[in-house]
PDB file of N, CA and C in Angstrom:
ATOM      1  N   GLU A 117       9.882  40.046  57.661  1.00  0.00           N
ATOM      2  CA  GLU A 117      11.079  40.764  58.059  1.00  0.00           C
ATOM      3  C   GLU A 117      12.351  40.033  57.600  1.00  0.00           C
ATOM      4  N   TYR A 118      12.323  38.704  57.606  1.00  0.00           N
ATOM      5  CA  TYR A 118      13.518  37.937  57.243  1.00  0.00           C
ATOM      6  C   TYR A 118      13.479  37.405  55.813  1.00  0.00           C
ATOM      7  N   TRP A 119      12.330  37.453  55.175  1.00  0.00           N
ATOM      8  CA  TRP A 119      12.190  36.918  53.820  1.00  0.00           C
ATOM      9  C   TRP A 119      12.825  37.869  52.808  1.00  0.00           C
ATOM     10  N   ASN A 120      13.330  37.292  51.731  1.00  0.00           N
ATOM     11  CA  ASN A 120      13.901  38.053  50.609  1.00  0.00           C
ATOM     12  C   ASN A 120      15.124  38.882  50.992  1.00  0.00           C
ATOM     13  N   ASN A 121      15.859  38.410  51.992  1.00  0.00           N
ATOM     14  CA  ASN A 121      17.102  39.070  52.377  1.00  0.00           C
ATOM     15  C   ASN A 121      18.327  38.230  52.033  1.00  0.00           C
ATOM     16  N   GLY A 122      18.113  37.053  51.451  1.00  0.00           N
ATOM     17  CA  GLY A 122      19.231  36.208  51.060  1.00  0.00           C
ATOM     18  C   GLY A 122      19.816  35.360  52.172  1.00  0.00           C
ATOM     19  N   TYR A 123      19.138  35.323  53.323  1.00  0.00           N
ATOM     20  CA  TYR A 123      19.679  34.556  54.454  1.00  0.00           C
ATOM     21  C   TYR A 123      19.764  33.065  54.144  1.00  0.00           C
ATOM     22  N   CYS A 124      18.750  32.532  53.532  1.00  0.00           N
ATOM     23  CA  CYS A 124      18.727  31.100  53.221  1.00  0.00           C
ATOM     24  C   CYS A 124      19.774  30.771  52.157  1.00  0.00           C
ATOM     25  N   THR A 125      19.902  31.613  51.169  1.00  0.00           N
ATOM     26  CA  THR A 125      20.912  31.407  50.127  1.00  0.00           C
ATOM     27  C   THR A 125      22.304  31.386  50.742  1.00  0.00           C
ATOM     28  N   GLU A 126      22.567  32.299  51.642  1.00  0.00           N
ATOM     29  CA  GLU A 126      23.867  32.351  52.311  1.00  0.00           C
ATOM     30  C   GLU A 126      24.071  31.146  53.224  1.00  0.00           C
ATOM     31  N   ALA A 127      23.023  30.696  53.886  1.00  0.00           N
ATOM     32  CA  ALA A 127      23.133  29.509  54.745  1.00  0.00           C
ATOM     33  C   ALA A 127      23.484  28.275  53.916  1.00  0.00           C
ATOM     34  N   VAL A 128      22.830  28.112  52.776  1.00  0.00           N
ATOM     35  CA  VAL A 128      23.140  26.977  51.892  1.00  0.00           C
ATOM     36  C   VAL A 128      24.578  27.085  51.410  1.00  0.00           C
ATOM     37  N   ARG A 129      25.011  28.264  51.048  1.00  0.00           N
ATOM     38  CA  ARG A 129      26.391  28.475  50.598  1.00  0.00           C
ATOM     39  C   ARG A 129      27.384  28.042  51.677  1.00  0.00           C
ATOM     40  N   SER A 130      27.099  28.374  52.922  1.00  0.00           N
ATOM     41  CA  SER A 130      27.981  27.997  54.032  1.00  0.00           C
ATOM     42  C   SER A 130      27.994  26.491  54.263  1.00  0.00           C
ATOM     43  N   VAL A 131      26.830  25.860  54.181  1.00  0.00           N
ATOM     44  CA  VAL A 131      26.748  24.406  54.357  1.00  0.00           C
ATOM     45  C   VAL A 131      27.511  23.698  53.242  1.00  0.00           C
ATOM     46  N   VAL A 132      27.362  24.167  52.022  1.00  0.00           N
ATOM     47  CA  VAL A 132      28.067  23.571  50.881  1.00  0.00           C
ATOM     48  C   VAL A 132      29.578  23.706  51.066  1.00  0.00           C
ATOM     49  N   LYS A 133      30.024  24.867  51.461  1.00  0.00           N
ATOM     50  CA  LYS A 133      31.458  25.085  51.691  1.00  0.00           C
ATOM     51  C   LYS A 133      31.983  24.128  52.755  1.00  0.00           C
ATOM     52  N   TYR A 134      31.264  23.993  53.842  1.00  0.00           N
ATOM     53  CA  TYR A 134      31.657  23.081  54.919  1.00  0.00           C
ATOM     54  C   TYR A 134      31.684  21.636  54.418  1.00  0.00           C
ATOM     55  N   ALA A 135      30.675  21.255  53.658  1.00  0.00           N
ATOM     56  CA  ALA A 135      30.583  19.879  53.151  1.00  0.00           C
ATOM     57  C   ALA A 135      31.780  19.529  52.275  1.00  0.00           C
ATOM     58  N   PHE A 136      32.189  20.442  51.418  1.00  0.00           N
ATOM     59  CA  PHE A 136      33.274  20.151  50.484  1.00  0.00           C
ATOM     60  C   PHE A 136      34.659  20.381  51.085  1.00  0.00           C
ATOM     61  N   GLU A 137      34.809  21.405  51.907  1.00  0.00           N
ATOM     62  CA  GLU A 137      36.136  21.757  52.414  1.00  0.00           C
ATOM     63  C   GLU A 137      36.499  21.072  53.723  1.00  0.00           C
ATOM     64  N   VAL A 138      35.528  20.803  54.572  1.00  0.00           N
ATOM     65  CA  VAL A 138      35.812  20.190  55.877  1.00  0.00           C
ATOM     66  C   VAL A 138      35.484  18.702  55.866  1.00  0.00           C
ATOM     67  N   MET A 139      34.299  18.366  55.405  1.00  0.00           N
ATOM     68  CA  MET A 139      33.879  16.963  55.398  1.00  0.00           C
ATOM     69  C   MET A 139      34.438  16.195  54.196  1.00  0.00           C
ATOM     70  N   LEU A 140      34.959  16.923  53.218  1.00  0.00           N
ATOM     71  CA  LEU A 140      35.554  16.350  52.008  1.00  0.00           C
ATOM     72  C   LEU A 140      34.585  15.466  51.228  1.00  0.00           C
ATOM     73  N   LEU A 141      33.325  15.884  51.191  1.00  0.00           N
ATOM     74  CA  LEU A 141      32.321  15.158  50.422  1.00  0.00           C
ATOM     75  C   LEU A 141      32.512  15.421  48.934  1.00  0.00           C
ATOM     76  N   ASN A 142      32.050  14.511  48.120  1.00  0.00           N
ATOM     77  CA  ASN A 142      32.096  14.688  46.674  1.00  0.00           C
ATOM     78  C   ASN A 142      30.794  15.279  46.136  1.00  0.00           C
ATOM     79  N   LYS A 143      29.706  15.108  46.896  1.00  0.00           N
ATOM     80  CA  LYS A 143      28.407  15.564  46.414  1.00  0.00           C
ATOM     81  C   LYS A 143      27.517  15.962  47.590  1.00  0.00           C
ATOM     82  N   VAL A 144      26.747  17.000  47.366  1.00  0.00           N
ATOM     83  CA  VAL A 144      25.712  17.419  48.315  1.00  0.00           C
ATOM     84  C   VAL A 144      24.387  17.342  47.571  1.00  0.00           C
ATOM     85  N   HIS A 145      23.385  16.773  48.219  1.00  0.00           N
ATOM     86  CA  HIS A 145      22.064  16.755  47.586  1.00  0.00           C
ATOM     87  C   HIS A 145      21.035  17.316  48.548  1.00  0.00           C
ATOM     88  N   ALA A 146      19.958  17.833  47.973  1.00  0.00           N
ATOM     89  CA  ALA A 146      18.906  18.469  48.760  1.00  0.00           C
ATOM     90  C   ALA A 146      17.559  18.183  48.113  1.00  0.00           C
ATOM     91  N   TYR A 147      16.527  18.220  48.923  1.00  0.00           N
ATOM     92  CA  TYR A 147      15.166  17.951  48.470  1.00  0.00           C
ATOM     93  C   TYR A 147      14.264  19.101  48.903  1.00  0.00           C
ATOM     94  N   PHE A 148      13.242  19.377  48.096  1.00  0.00           N
ATOM     95  CA  PHE A 148      12.250  20.376  48.489  1.00  0.00           C
ATOM     96  C   PHE A 148      10.905  20.008  47.880  1.00  0.00           C
ATOM     97  N   LEU A 149       9.835  20.478  48.506  1.00  0.00           N
ATOM     98  CA  LEU A 149       8.496  20.258  47.965  1.00  0.00           C
ATOM     99  C   LEU A 149       8.378  20.987  46.628  1.00  0.00           C
ATOM    100  N   CYS A 150       7.858  20.305  45.627  1.00  0.00           N
ATOM    101  CA  CYS A 150       7.748  20.900  44.289  1.00  0.00           C
ATOM    102  C   CYS A 150       6.944  22.200  44.291  1.00  0.00           C
ATOM    103  N   ARG A 151       5.967  22.302  45.170  1.00  0.00           N
ATOM    104  CA  ARG A 151       5.147  23.516  45.201  1.00  0.00           C
ATOM    105  C   ARG A 151       5.868  24.694  45.870  1.00  0.00           C
ATOM    106  N   ASN A 152       7.015  24.418  46.512  1.00  0.00           N
ATOM    107  CA  ASN A 152       7.763  25.475  47.191  1.00  0.00           C
ATOM    108  C   ASN A 152       8.886  25.979  46.278  1.00  0.00           C
ATOM    109  N   LYS A 153       8.519  26.801  45.323  1.00  0.00           N
ATOM    110  CA  LYS A 153       9.467  27.292  44.321  1.00  0.00           C
ATOM    111  C   LYS A 153      10.582  28.135  44.938  1.00  0.00           C
ATOM    112  N   ALA A 154      10.298  28.840  46.023  1.00  0.00           N
ATOM    113  CA  ALA A 154      11.324  29.669  46.662  1.00  0.00           C
ATOM    114  C   ALA A 154      12.477  28.812  47.176  1.00  0.00           C
ATOM    115  N   SER A 155      12.161  27.655  47.742  1.00  0.00           N
ATOM    116  CA  SER A 155      13.219  26.756  48.218  1.00  0.00           C
ATOM    117  C   SER A 155      14.055  26.249  47.051  1.00  0.00           C
ATOM    118  N   GLY A 156      13.398  25.931  45.956  1.00  0.00           N
ATOM    119  CA  GLY A 156      14.130  25.513  44.768  1.00  0.00           C
ATOM    120  C   GLY A 156      15.048  26.611  44.260  1.00  0.00           C
ATOM    121  N   ASN A 157      14.565  27.840  44.259  1.00  0.00           N
ATOM    122  CA  ASN A 157      15.374  28.961  43.786  1.00  0.00           C
ATOM    123  C   ASN A 157      16.623  29.164  44.633  1.00  0.00           C
ATOM    124  N   VAL A 158      16.513  28.925  45.937  1.00  0.00           N
ATOM    125  CA  VAL A 158      17.681  29.020  46.821  1.00  0.00           C
ATOM    126  C   VAL A 158      18.755  28.033  46.368  1.00  0.00           C
ATOM    127  N   LEU A 159      18.340  26.812  46.070  1.00  0.00           N
ATOM    128  CA  LEU A 159      19.301  25.800  45.619  1.00  0.00           C
ATOM    129  C   LEU A 159      19.880  26.159  44.256  1.00  0.00           C
ATOM    130  N   PHE A 160      19.031  26.596  43.335  1.00  0.00           N
ATOM    131  CA  PHE A 160      19.505  26.923  41.991  1.00  0.00           C
ATOM    132  C   PHE A 160      20.470  28.113  42.011  1.00  0.00           C
ATOM    133  N   LYS A 161      20.254  29.069  42.910  1.00  0.00           N
ATOM    134  CA  LYS A 161      21.195  30.185  43.063  1.00  0.00           C
ATOM    135  C   LYS A 161      22.562  29.689  43.511  1.00  0.00           C
ATOM    136  N   ASN A 162      22.573  28.557  44.215  1.00  0.00           N
ATOM    137  CA  ASN A 162      23.822  27.958  44.684  1.00  0.00           C
ATOM    138  C   ASN A 162      24.339  26.890  43.726  1.00  0.00           C
ATOM    139  N   LYS A 163      23.831  26.919  42.487  1.00  0.00           N
ATOM    140  CA  LYS A 163      24.312  26.075  41.384  1.00  0.00           C
ATOM    141  C   LYS A 163      23.962  24.594  41.506  1.00  0.00           C
ATOM    142  N   PHE A 164      22.960  24.259  42.318  1.00  0.00           N
ATOM    143  CA  PHE A 164      22.472  22.885  42.360  1.00  0.00           C
ATOM    144  C   PHE A 164      21.768  22.582  41.043  1.00  0.00           C
ATOM    145  N   ILE A 165      21.816  21.329  40.632  1.00  0.00           N
ATOM    146  CA  ILE A 165      21.203  20.875  39.391  1.00  0.00           C
ATOM    147  C   ILE A 165      20.031  19.956  39.728  1.00  0.00           C
ATOM    148  N   LYS A 166      18.922  20.151  39.043  1.00  0.00           N
ATOM    149  CA  LYS A 166      17.773  19.262  39.237  1.00  0.00           C
ATOM    150  C   LYS A 166      18.145  17.862  38.755  1.00  0.00           C
ATOM    151  N   GLU A 167      17.933  16.866  39.613  1.00  0.00           N
ATOM    152  CA  GLU A 167      18.267  15.486  39.267  1.00  0.00           C
ATOM    153  C   GLU A 167      17.044  14.591  39.153  1.00  0.00           C
ATOM    154  N   GLY A 168      15.920  15.048  39.649  1.00  0.00           N
ATOM    155  CA  GLY A 168      14.729  14.226  39.516  1.00  0.00           C
ATOM    156  C   GLY A 168      13.617  14.660  40.447  1.00  0.00           C
ATOM    157  N   MET A 169      12.502  13.946  40.317  1.00  0.00           N
ATOM    158  CA  MET A 169      11.337  14.224  41.145  1.00  0.00           C
ATOM    159  C   MET A 169      10.793  12.905  41.676  1.00  0.00           C
ATOM    160  N   PHE A 170      10.365  12.936  42.930  1.00  0.00           N
ATOM    161  CA  PHE A 170       9.727  11.781  43.547  1.00  0.00           C
ATOM    162  C   PHE A 170       8.252  12.116  43.732  1.00  0.00           C
ATOM    163  N   ARG A 171       7.406  11.402  43.027  1.00  0.00           N
ATOM    164  CA  ARG A 171       5.972  11.678  43.064  1.00  0.00           C
ATOM    165  C   ARG A 171       5.357  11.138  44.343  1.00  0.00           C
ATOM    166  N   GLN A 172       4.528  11.968  44.968  1.00  0.00           N
ATOM    167  CA  GLN A 172       3.803  11.615  46.193  1.00  0.00           C
ATOM    168  C   GLN A 172       4.721  10.926  47.197  1.00  0.00           C
ATOM    169  N   HIS A 173       5.855  11.549  47.456  1.00  0.00           N
ATOM    170  CA  HIS A 173       6.915  10.941  48.262  1.00  0.00           C
ATOM    171  C   HIS A 173       6.780  11.214  49.758  1.00  0.00           C
ATOM    172  N   VAL A 174       6.205  12.341  50.126  1.00  0.00           N
ATOM    173  CA  VAL A 174       6.051  12.682  51.544  1.00  0.00           C
ATOM    174  C   VAL A 174       4.596  13.032  51.836  1.00  0.00           C
ATOM    175  N   LYS A 175       4.197  12.767  53.063  1.00  0.00           N
ATOM    176  CA  LYS A 175       2.837  13.102  53.477  1.00  0.00           C
ATOM    177  C   LYS A 175       2.888  14.373  54.315  1.00  0.00           C
ATOM    178  N   TYR A 176       2.073  15.342  53.931  1.00  0.00           N
ATOM    179  CA  TYR A 176       2.012  16.615  54.631  1.00  0.00           C
ATOM    180  C   TYR A 176       0.550  17.022  54.748  1.00  0.00           C
ATOM    181  N   LYS A 177       0.081  17.173  55.971  1.00  0.00           N
ATOM    182  CA  LYS A 177      -1.312  17.559  56.233  1.00  0.00           C
ATOM    183  C   LYS A 177      -2.299  16.674  55.472  1.00  0.00           C
ATOM    184  N   ASN A 178      -2.146  15.383  55.617  1.00  0.00           N
ATOM    185  CA  ASN A 178      -3.033  14.377  55.017  1.00  0.00           C
ATOM    186  C   ASN A 178      -3.011  14.336  53.492  1.00  0.00           C
ATOM    187  N   ASN A 179      -2.033  14.964  52.874  1.00  0.00           N
ATOM    188  CA  ASN A 179      -1.871  14.897  51.419  1.00  0.00           C
ATOM    189  C   ASN A 179      -0.465  14.410  51.093  1.00  0.00           C
ATOM    190  N   PHE A 180      -0.358  13.622  50.045  1.00  0.00           N
ATOM    191  CA  PHE A 180       0.957  13.215  49.582  1.00  0.00           C
ATOM    192  C   PHE A 180       1.479  14.269  48.616  1.00  0.00           C
ATOM    193  N   GLU A 181       2.748  14.636  48.797  1.00  0.00           N
ATOM    194  CA  GLU A 181       3.349  15.715  48.011  1.00  0.00           C
ATOM    195  C   GLU A 181       4.541  15.209  47.213  1.00  0.00           C
ATOM    196  N   ASP A 182       4.743  15.821  46.050  1.00  0.00           N
ATOM    197  CA  ASP A 182       5.917  15.534  45.234  1.00  0.00           C
ATOM    198  C   ASP A 182       7.102  16.321  45.782  1.00  0.00           C
ATOM    199  N   ILE A 183       8.287  15.714  45.703  1.00  0.00           N
ATOM    200  CA  ILE A 183       9.499  16.436  46.065  1.00  0.00           C
ATOM    201  C   ILE A 183      10.477  16.383  44.902  1.00  0.00           C
ATOM    202  N   GLU A 184      11.298  17.402  44.836  1.00  0.00           N
ATOM    203  CA  GLU A 184      12.320  17.483  43.807  1.00  0.00           C
ATOM    204  C   GLU A 184      13.679  17.247  44.450  1.00  0.00           C
ATOM    205  N   CYS A 185      14.539  16.546  43.744  1.00  0.00           N
ATOM    206  CA  CYS A 185      15.889  16.252  44.213  1.00  0.00           C
ATOM    207  C   CYS A 185      16.882  17.061  43.386  1.00  0.00           C
ATOM    208  N   CYS A 186      17.809  17.712  44.065  1.00  0.00           N
ATOM    209  CA  CYS A 186      18.857  18.476  43.400  1.00  0.00           C
ATOM    210  C   CYS A 186      20.204  18.047  43.955  1.00  0.00           C
ATOM    211  N   GLY A 187      21.236  18.180  43.153  1.00  0.00           N
ATOM    212  CA  GLY A 187      22.570  17.809  43.596  1.00  0.00           C
ATOM    213  C   GLY A 187      23.610  18.808  43.131  1.00  0.00           C
ATOM    214  N   LEU A 188      24.722  18.813  43.851  1.00  0.00           N
ATOM    215  CA  LEU A 188      25.859  19.658  43.495  1.00  0.00           C
ATOM    216  C   LEU A 188      27.127  18.847  43.704  1.00  0.00           C
ATOM    217  N   LEU A 189      27.886  18.658  42.631  1.00  0.00           N
ATOM    218  CA  LEU A 189      29.157  17.945  42.706  1.00  0.00           C
ATOM    219  C   LEU A 189      30.272  18.905  43.098  1.00  0.00           C
ATOM    220  N   LYS A 190      31.257  18.375  43.811  1.00  0.00           N
ATOM    221  CA  LYS A 190      32.386  19.201  44.231  1.00  0.00           C
ATOM    222  C   LYS A 190      33.071  19.839  43.021  1.00  0.00           C
ATOM    223  N   ALA A 191      33.261  19.072  41.949  1.00  0.00           N
ATOM    224  CA  ALA A 191      33.918  19.603  40.747  1.00  0.00           C
ATOM    225  C   ALA A 191      33.132  20.769  40.158  1.00  0.00           C
ATOM    226  N   ASP A 192      31.816  20.668  40.130  1.00  0.00           N
ATOM    227  CA  ASP A 192      30.983  21.758  39.614  1.00  0.00           C
ATOM    228  C   ASP A 192      31.058  22.976  40.526  1.00  0.00           C
ATOM    229  N   HIS A 193      31.107  22.734  41.819  1.00  0.00           N
ATOM    230  CA  HIS A 193      31.209  23.829  42.790  1.00  0.00           C
ATOM    231  C   HIS A 193      32.529  24.576  42.609  1.00  0.00           C
ATOM    232  N   ILE A 194      33.613  23.832  42.460  1.00  0.00           N
ATOM    233  CA  ILE A 194      34.925  24.456  42.278  1.00  0.00           C
ATOM    234  C   ILE A 194      34.943  25.292  41.005  1.00  0.00           C
ATOM    235  N   ASN A 195      34.333  24.790  39.940  1.00  0.00           N
ATOM    236  CA  ASN A 195      34.295  25.530  38.672  1.00  0.00           C
ATOM    237  C   ASN A 195      33.537  26.846  38.787  1.00  0.00           C
ATOM    238  N   THR A 196      32.549  26.917  39.668  1.00  0.00           N
ATOM    239  CA  THR A 196      31.801  28.170  39.830  1.00  0.00           C
ATOM    240  C   THR A 196      32.610  29.197  40.614  1.00  0.00           C
ATOM    241  N   LEU A 197      33.613  28.741  41.356  1.00  0.00           N
ATOM    242  CA  LEU A 197      34.438  29.657  42.141  1.00  0.00           C
ATOM    243  C   LEU A 197      35.540  30.300  41.309  1.00  0.00           C
ATOM    244  N   LEU A 198      35.849  29.713  40.165  1.00  0.00           N
ATOM    245  CA  LEU A 198      36.949  30.218  39.323  1.00  0.00           C
ATOM    246  C   LEU A 198      36.546  31.442  38.543  1.00  0.00           C
TER     247      LEU A 198
END
């Protein structure tokens, strides 16, 4: 019922706006499990850039999983608003 409605994309957009406009951060970064492509797509829709991967970085259900790191710079965010 809640999937594929853009709620997560909008939530990330709101967090990014708060981070840059209220907290005055220069960069926001996020991590997701490599096998969870939908989470990655949410970040990429919000103009995050892939910065790297951490192999077997987290343990989930007795298995070690790879995670991907993405980042968004304030300057890049501002350029997407123009």
